[in-house]
Amino acid sequence: GAPVGDCKRALNDCDDIESALEWLRKKGALTAAKKADRDASEGLVGLRLGESYGVLVQVNSETDFVARNEKFQQLVTEALGAAAAAQEG
């Protein structure tokens, strides 16, 4: 899904629905290219030690605000659990 504002602009600026869809595809590609240049330098590291293994998981985010989010922390915990389970068995 494209944002509603972009959909309205595409319909207003283009002659028909097909050209509006093409406009939205191009806009989406530009937005994706801009996001690709962002640096994900924040995040969390999880560590779990077993009797015969150690697992280290790093999950990055763009901001420390995201890294402090409870759901993000749960993601790191679940990824750590999955990696540890793979080592155990």
N, CA, C and O atoms as CSV, one atom per row, in Angstrom:
chain,resi,resn,atom,element,x,y,z
A,1,GLY,N,N,0.713,-1.171,0.000
A,1,GLY,CA,C,0.000,0.000,0.000
A,1,GLY,C,C,0.776,1.276,0.000
A,1,GLY,O,O,1.730,1.472,0.753
A,2,ALA,N,N,0.337,2.120,-0.860
A,2,ALA,CA,C,0.877,3.474,-0.933
A,2,ALA,C,C,0.104,4.385,0.024
A,2,ALA,O,O,-1.064,4.130,0.317
A,3,PRO,N,N,0.746,5.434,0.505
A,3,PRO,CA,C,0.031,6.395,1.357
A,3,PRO,C,C,-1.131,7.044,0.610
A,3,PRO,O,O,-1.072,7.237,-0.604
A,4,VAL,N,N,-2.179,7.376,1.346
A,4,VAL,CA,C,-3.388,7.955,0.745
A,4,VAL,C,C,-3.063,9.249,0.007
A,4,VAL,O,O,-3.593,9.494,-1.077
A,5,GLY,N,N,-2.205,10.068,0.577
A,5,GLY,CA,C,-1.837,11.333,-0.071
A,5,GLY,C,C,-1.192,11.116,-1.424
A,5,GLY,O,O,-1.468,11.852,-2.371
A,6,ASP,N,N,-0.334,10.110,-1.525
A,6,ASP,CA,C,0.298,9.793,-2.809
A,6,ASP,C,C,-0.732,9.297,-3.813
A,6,ASP,O,O,-0.659,9.630,-4.996
A,7,CYS,N,N,-1.690,8.503,-3.349
A,7,CYS,CA,C,-2.751,8.009,-4.249
A,7,CYS,C,C,-3.574,9.168,-4.792
A,7,CYS,O,O,-3.872,9.211,-5.986
A,8,LYS,N,N,-3.941,10.099,-3.935
A,8,LYS,CA,C,-4.718,11.261,-4.384
A,8,LYS,C,C,-3.924,12.073,-5.396
A,8,LYS,O,O,-4.456,12.493,-6.424
A,9,ARG,N,N,-2.635,12.293,-5.095
A,9,ARG,CA,C,-1.813,13.087,-6.009
A,9,ARG,C,C,-1.680,12.378,-7.360
A,9,ARG,O,O,-1.752,13.020,-8.408
A,10,ALA,N,N,-1.487,11.061,-7.334
A,10,ALA,CA,C,-1.350,10.310,-8.580
A,10,ALA,C,C,-2.619,10.415,-9.418
A,10,ALA,O,O,-2.550,10.614,-10.630
A,11,LEU,N,N,-3.773,10.284,-8.777
A,11,LEU,CA,C,-5.038,10.381,-9.513
A,11,LEU,C,C,-5.270,11.777,-10.060
A,11,LEU,O,O,-5.814,11.933,-11.153
A,12,ASN,N,N,-4.860,12.801,-9.305
A,12,ASN,CA,C,-5.019,14.183,-9.770
A,12,ASN,C,C,-4.055,14.519,-10.897
A,12,ASN,O,O,-4.423,15.232,-11.830
A,13,ASP,N,N,-2.820,14.015,-10.826
A,13,ASP,CA,C,-1.783,14.396,-11.791
A,13,ASP,C,C,-1.806,13.570,-13.076
A,13,ASP,O,O,-1.276,14.003,-14.099
A,14,CYS,N,N,-2.412,12.391,-13.032
A,14,CYS,CA,C,-2.360,11.477,-14.183
A,14,CYS,C,C,-3.694,11.450,-14.920
A,14,CYS,O,O,-4.742,11.780,-14.364
A,15,ASP,N,N,-3.624,11.046,-16.195
A,15,ASP,CA,C,-4.811,11.038,-17.048
A,15,ASP,C,C,-5.747,9.873,-16.773
A,15,ASP,O,O,-6.965,10.007,-16.889
A,16,ASP,N,N,-5.175,8.722,-16.406
A,16,ASP,CA,C,-6.006,7.542,-16.164
A,16,ASP,C,C,-5.406,6.709,-15.026
A,16,ASP,O,O,-4.330,7.019,-14.514
A,17,ILE,N,N,-6.108,5.668,-14.649
A,17,ILE,CA,C,-5.693,4.851,-13.513
A,17,ILE,C,C,-4.374,4.126,-13.808
A,17,ILE,O,O,-3.526,4.010,-12.923
A,18,GLU,N,N,-4.195,3.641,-15.034
A,18,GLU,CA,C,-2.955,2.927,-15.376
A,18,GLU,C,C,-1.735,3.832,-15.206
A,18,GLU,O,O,-0.721,3.405,-14.653
A,19,SER,N,N,-1.823,5.068,-15.675
A,19,SER,CA,C,-0.685,5.979,-15.530
A,19,SER,C,C,-0.500,6.378,-14.063
A,19,SER,O,O,0.625,6.624,-13.628
A,20,ALA,N,N,-1.597,6.445,-13.299
A,20,ALA,CA,C,-1.495,6.730,-11.867
A,20,ALA,C,C,-0.776,5.588,-11.151
A,20,ALA,O,O,0.052,5.827,-10.273
A,21,LEU,N,N,-1.095,4.342,-11.528
A,21,LEU,CA,C,-0.416,3.192,-10.932
A,21,LEU,C,C,1.077,3.199,-11.269
A,21,LEU,O,O,1.909,2.894,-10.414
A,22,GLU,N,N,1.410,3.541,-12.496
A,22,GLU,CA,C,2.819,3.624,-12.897
A,22,GLU,C,C,3.540,4.710,-12.098
A,22,GLU,O,O,4.672,4.511,-11.658
A,23,TRP,N,N,2.886,5.852,-11.913
A,23,TRP,CA,C,3.449,6.946,-11.117
A,23,TRP,C,C,3.727,6.460,-9.691
A,23,TRP,O,O,4.784,6.749,-9.130
A,24,LEU,N,N,2.774,5.721,-9.106
A,24,LEU,CA,C,2.953,5.200,-7.748
A,24,LEU,C,C,4.087,4.182,-7.688
A,24,LEU,O,O,4.827,4.155,-6.704
A,25,ARG,N,N,4.241,3.352,-8.701
A,25,ARG,CA,C,5.348,2.379,-8.740
A,25,ARG,C,C,6.693,3.099,-8.755
A,25,ARG,O,O,7.611,2.727,-8.025
A,26,LYS,N,N,6.805,4.135,-9.593
A,26,LYS,CA,C,8.057,4.896,-9.663
A,26,LYS,C,C,8.342,5.590,-8.338
A,26,LYS,O,O,9.482,5.600,-7.874
A,27,LYS,N,N,7.318,6.169,-7.729
A,27,LYS,CA,C,7.478,6.853,-6.438
A,27,LYS,C,C,7.924,5.853,-5.376
A,27,LYS,O,O,8.787,6.158,-4.553
A,28,GLY,N,N,7.336,4.664,-5.396
A,28,GLY,CA,C,7.713,3.630,-4.431
A,28,GLY,C,C,9.157,3.194,-4.597
A,28,GLY,O,O,9.848,2.949,-3.608
A,29,ALA,N,N,9.621,3.096,-5.833
A,29,ALA,CA,C,11.002,2.704,-6.093
A,29,ALA,C,C,11.964,3.780,-5.586
A,29,ALA,O,O,13.020,3.463,-5.040
A,30,LEU,N,N,11.600,5.040,-5.766
A,30,LEU,CA,C,12.443,6.125,-5.264
A,30,LEU,C,C,12.497,6.121,-3.747
A,30,LEU,O,O,13.558,6.328,-3.159
A,31,THR,N,N,11.361,5.888,-3.115
A,31,THR,CA,C,11.305,5.840,-1.657
A,31,THR,C,C,12.149,4.682,-1.135
A,31,THR,O,O,12.871,4.835,-0.150
A,32,ALA,N,N,12.063,3.534,-1.782
A,32,ALA,CA,C,12.856,2.377,-1.363
A,32,ALA,C,C,14.346,2.649,-1.522
A,32,ALA,O,O,15.142,2.248,-0.674
A,33,ALA,N,N,14.729,3.327,-2.600
A,33,ALA,CA,C,16.139,3.648,-2.809
A,33,ALA,C,C,16.648,4.593,-1.723
A,33,ALA,O,O,17.780,4.448,-1.260
A,34,LYS,N,N,15.833,5.551,-1.317
A,34,LYS,CA,C,16.229,6.473,-0.247
A,34,LYS,C,C,16.423,5.728,1.065
A,34,LYS,O,O,17.363,6.012,1.808
A,35,LYS,N,N,15.546,4.780,1.354
A,35,LYS,CA,C,15.631,4.023,2.601
A,35,LYS,C,C,16.834,3.086,2.602
A,35,LYS,O,O,17.366,2.772,3.667
A,36,ALA,N,N,17.266,2.639,1.439
A,36,ALA,CA,C,18.398,1.716,1.362
A,36,ALA,C,C,19.691,2.369,1.842
A,36,ALA,O,O,20.607,1.678,2.286
A,37,ASP,N,N,19.769,3.695,1.754
A,37,ASP,CA,C,20.973,4.411,2.158
A,37,ASP,C,C,21.038,4.682,3.661
A,37,ASP,O,O,22.062,5.152,4.158
A,38,ARG,N,N,19.979,4.397,4.376
A,38,ARG,CA,C,19.972,4.661,5.814
A,38,ARG,C,C,20.886,3.693,6.548
A,38,ARG,O,O,21.066,2.546,6.140
A,39,ASP,N,N,21.457,4.182,7.640
A,39,ASP,CA,C,22.361,3.378,8.445
A,39,ASP,C,C,21.627,2.834,9.664
A,39,ASP,O,O,21.057,3.602,10.439
A,40,ALA,N,N,21.638,1.529,9.836
A,40,ALA,CA,C,21.014,0.896,11.000
A,40,ALA,C,C,22.108,0.656,12.039
A,40,ALA,O,O,22.614,-0.458,12.176
A,41,SER,N,N,22.465,1.711,12.765
A,41,SER,CA,C,23.599,1.626,13.680
A,41,SER,C,C,23.194,1.450,15.143
A,41,SER,O,O,24.055,1.403,16.022
A,42,GLU,N,N,21.917,1.355,15.402
A,42,GLU,CA,C,21.439,1.105,16.762
A,42,GLU,C,C,20.927,-0.329,16.828
A,42,GLU,O,O,20.897,-1.020,15.809
A,43,GLY,N,N,20.532,-0.777,17.993
A,43,GLY,CA,C,19.979,-2.115,18.109
A,43,GLY,C,C,20.364,-2.776,19.416
A,43,GLY,O,O,20.743,-2.111,20.380
A,44,LEU,N,N,20.261,-4.094,19.434
A,44,LEU,CA,C,20.548,-4.871,20.632
A,44,LEU,C,C,21.380,-6.093,20.279
A,44,LEU,O,O,21.344,-6.598,19.157
A,45,VAL,N,N,22.125,-6.547,21.269
A,45,VAL,CA,C,22.894,-7.780,21.152
A,45,VAL,C,C,22.416,-8.703,22.257
A,45,VAL,O,O,22.271,-8.284,23.405
A,46,GLY,N,N,22.170,-9.955,21.913
A,46,GLY,CA,C,21.781,-10.965,22.895
A,46,GLY,C,C,22.843,-12.046,22.969
A,46,GLY,O,O,23.448,-12.399,21.957
A,47,LEU,N,N,23.070,-12.569,24.158
A,47,LEU,CA,C,24.067,-13.614,24.377
A,47,LEU,C,C,23.461,-14.719,25.227
A,47,LEU,O,O,22.817,-14.453,26.242
A,48,ARG,N,N,23.669,-15.949,24.810
A,48,ARG,CA,C,23.219,-17.089,25.602
A,48,ARG,C,C,24.335,-18.133,25.594
A,48,ARG,O,O,24.869,-18.485,24.542
A,49,LEU,N,N,24.671,-18.615,26.776
A,49,LEU,CA,C,25.703,-19.630,26.916
A,49,LEU,C,C,25.080,-20.931,27.370
A,49,LEU,O,O,24.311,-20.962,28.330
A,50,GLY,N,N,25.413,-21.999,26.680
A,50,GLY,CA,C,25.005,-23.333,27.078
A,50,GLY,C,C,26.217,-24.074,27.624
A,50,GLY,O,O,27.291,-23.496,27.789
A,51,GLU,N,N,26.036,-25.334,27.898
A,51,GLU,CA,C,27.155,-26.116,28.431
A,51,GLU,C,C,28.278,-26.265,27.417
A,51,GLU,O,O,29.454,-26.254,27.779
A,52,SER,N,N,27.916,-26.403,26.154
A,52,SER,CA,C,28.946,-26.633,25.135
A,52,SER,C,C,28.863,-25.660,23.958
A,52,SER,O,O,29.441,-25.920,22.902
A,53,TYR,N,N,28.164,-24.563,24.124
A,53,TYR,CA,C,28.023,-23.611,23.022
A,53,TYR,C,C,27.793,-22.208,23.572
A,53,TYR,O,O,27.459,-22.020,24.742
A,54,GLY,N,N,27.977,-21.262,22.716
A,54,GLY,CA,C,27.622,-19.871,22.987
A,54,GLY,C,C,26.947,-19.307,21.749
A,54,GLY,O,O,27.354,-19.611,20.628
A,55,VAL,N,N,25.936,-18.504,21.936
A,55,VAL,CA,C,25.209,-17.906,20.815
A,55,VAL,C,C,25.170,-16.402,21.025
A,55,VAL,O,O,24.839,-15.923,22.109
A,56,LEU,N,N,25.507,-15.674,19.992
A,56,LEU,CA,C,25.480,-14.218,20.012
A,56,LEU,C,C,24.602,-13.756,18.855
A,56,LEU,O,O,24.844,-14.133,17.709
A,57,VAL,N,N,23.580,-12.941,19.142
A,57,VAL,CA,C,22.658,-12.446,18.118
A,57,VAL,C,C,22.670,-10.923,18.156
A,57,VAL,O,O,22.553,-10.322,19.223
A,58,GLN,N,N,22.812,-10.305,16.991
A,58,GLN,CA,C,22.762,-8.850,16.875
A,58,GLN,C,C,21.615,-8.488,15.946
A,58,GLN,O,O,21.547,-8.981,14.820
A,59,VAL,N,N,20.706,-7.624,16.413
A,59,VAL,CA,C,19.596,-7.138,15.597
A,59,VAL,C,C,19.706,-5.618,15.563
A,59,VAL,O,O,19.685,-4.966,16.608
A,60,ASN,N,N,19.824,-5.059,14.374
A,60,ASN,CA,C,20.021,-3.618,14.215
A,60,ASN,C,C,18.718,-2.890,13.918
A,60,ASN,O,O,17.766,-3.465,13.392
A,61,SER,N,N,18.704,-1.615,14.268
A,61,SER,CA,C,17.587,-0.720,13.949
A,61,SER,C,C,18.167,0.646,13.600
A,61,SER,O,O,19.343,0.914,13.845
A,62,GLU,N,N,17.334,1.500,13.031
A,62,GLU,CA,C,17.804,2.823,12.650
A,62,GLU,C,C,17.921,3.763,13.839
A,62,GLU,O,O,18.751,4.672,13.822
A,63,THR,N,N,17.105,3.562,14.877
A,63,THR,CA,C,17.110,4.482,16.010
A,63,THR,C,C,17.150,3.728,17.329
A,63,THR,O,O,16.747,2.567,17.407
A,64,ASP,N,N,17.639,4.399,18.361
A,64,ASP,CA,C,17.629,3.794,19.691
A,64,ASP,C,C,16.207,3.709,20.232
A,64,ASP,O,O,15.916,2.873,21.087
A,65,PHE,N,N,15.320,4.575,19.736
A,65,PHE,CA,C,13.914,4.525,20.138
A,65,PHE,C,C,13.310,3.168,19.807
A,65,PHE,O,O,12.584,2.598,20.623
A,66,VAL,N,N,13.597,2.651,18.635
A,66,VAL,CA,C,13.098,1.336,18.231
A,66,VAL,C,C,13.722,0.254,19.107
A,66,VAL,O,O,13.028,-0.663,19.546
A,67,ALA,N,N,15.011,0.353,19.362
A,67,ALA,CA,C,15.718,-0.665,20.144
A,67,ALA,C,C,15.185,-0.757,21.573
A,67,ALA,O,O,15.284,-1.814,22.197
A,68,ARG,N,N,14.630,0.313,22.093
A,68,ARG,CA,C,14.080,0.292,23.458
A,68,ARG,C,C,12.654,-0.236,23.500
A,68,ARG,O,O,12.113,-0.463,24.583
A,69,ASN,N,N,12.043,-0.435,22.352
A,69,ASN,CA,C,10.669,-0.915,22.278
A,69,ASN,C,C,10.571,-2.355,22.776
A,69,ASN,O,O,11.428,-3.182,22.463
A,70,GLU,N,N,9.538,-2.653,23.542
A,70,GLU,CA,C,9.356,-3.989,24.123
A,70,GLU,C,C,9.238,-5.072,23.048
A,70,GLU,O,O,9.766,-6.171,23.218
A,71,LYS,N,N,8.559,-4.775,21.958
A,71,LYS,CA,C,8.402,-5.764,20.883
A,71,LYS,C,C,9.736,-6.056,20.200
A,71,LYS,O,O,10.002,-7.197,19.823
A,72,PHE,N,N,10.563,-5.044,20.040
A,72,PHE,CA,C,11.884,-5.227,19.449
A,72,PHE,C,C,12.737,-6.095,20.366
A,72,PHE,O,O,13.438,-6.994,19.903
A,73,GLN,N,N,12.676,-5.825,21.656
A,73,GLN,CA,C,13.428,-6.622,22.627
A,73,GLN,C,C,12.948,-8.069,22.628
A,73,GLN,O,O,13.751,-8.990,22.778
A,74,GLN,N,N,11.647,-8.272,22.461
A,74,GLN,CA,C,11.095,-9.624,22.380
A,74,GLN,C,C,11.605,-10.331,21.128
A,74,GLN,O,O,11.893,-11.528,21.170
A,75,LEU,N,N,11.721,-9.612,20.018
A,75,LEU,CA,C,12.264,-10.179,18.788
A,75,LEU,C,C,13.682,-10.686,19.014
A,75,LEU,O,O,14.025,-11.785,18.580
A,76,VAL,N,N,14.503,-9.893,19.688
A,76,VAL,CA,C,15.879,-10.304,19.967
A,76,VAL,C,C,15.889,-11.555,20.837
A,76,VAL,O,O,16.664,-12.477,20.586
A,77,THR,N,N,15.036,-11.593,21.854
A,77,THR,CA,C,14.951,-12.754,22.739
A,77,THR,C,C,14.538,-14.002,21.972
A,77,THR,O,O,15.113,-15.071,22.177
A,78,GLU,N,N,13.544,-13.879,21.087
A,78,GLU,CA,C,13.083,-15.019,20.296
A,78,GLU,C,C,14.141,-15.490,19.299
A,78,GLU,O,O,14.310,-16.692,19.092
A,79,ALA,N,N,14.854,-14.546,18.682
A,79,ALA,CA,C,15.928,-14.915,17.759
A,79,ALA,C,C,17.040,-15.635,18.508
A,79,ALA,O,O,17.610,-16.601,18.000
A,80,LEU,N,N,17.344,-15.178,19.690
A,80,LEU,CA,C,18.359,-15.815,20.518
A,80,LEU,C,C,17.935,-17.231,20.897
A,80,LEU,O,O,18.746,-18.157,20.854
A,81,GLY,N,N,16.669,-17.400,21.267
A,81,GLY,CA,C,16.146,-18.722,21.593
A,81,GLY,C,C,16.209,-19.677,20.416
A,81,GLY,O,O,16.551,-20.848,20.581
A,82,ALA,N,N,15.878,-19.181,19.223
A,82,ALA,CA,C,15.920,-20.025,18.022
A,82,ALA,C,C,17.353,-20.427,17.693
A,82,ALA,O,O,17.611,-21.577,17.337
A,83,ALA,N,N,18.279,-19.490,17.809
A,83,ALA,CA,C,19.680,-19.812,17.526
A,83,ALA,C,C,20.215,-20.817,18.546
A,83,ALA,O,O,20.957,-21.729,18.180
A,84,ALA,N,N,19.848,-20.663,19.820
A,84,ALA,CA,C,20.291,-21.597,20.851
A,84,ALA,C,C,19.692,-22.977,20.620
A,84,ALA,O,O,20.379,-23.984,20.792
A,85,ALA,N,N,18.422,-23.036,20.234
A,85,ALA,CA,C,17.767,-24.318,19.975
A,85,ALA,C,C,18.437,-25.057,18.823
A,85,ALA,O,O,18.543,-26.283,18.842
A,86,ALA,N,N,18.890,-24.306,17.818
A,86,ALA,CA,C,19.576,-24.923,16.682
A,86,ALA,C,C,20.910,-25.515,17.120
A,86,ALA,O,O,21.334,-26.540,16.586
A,87,GLN,N,N,21.571,-24.891,18.074
A,87,GLN,CA,C,22.841,-25.410,18.579
A,87,GLN,C,C,22.656,-26.643,19.456
A,87,GLN,O,O,23.510,-27.529,19.490
A,88,GLU,N,N,21.542,-26.686,20.158
A,88,GLU,CA,C,21.284,-27.782,21.100
A,88,GLU,C,C,20.887,-29.067,20.393
A,88,GLU,O,O,21.155,-30.162,20.888
A,89,GLY,N,N,20.260,-28.938,19.259
A,89,GLY,CA,C,19.751,-30.176,18.748
A,89,GLY,C,C,19.732,-30.358,17.314
A,89,GLY,O,O,19.304,-31.406,16.830
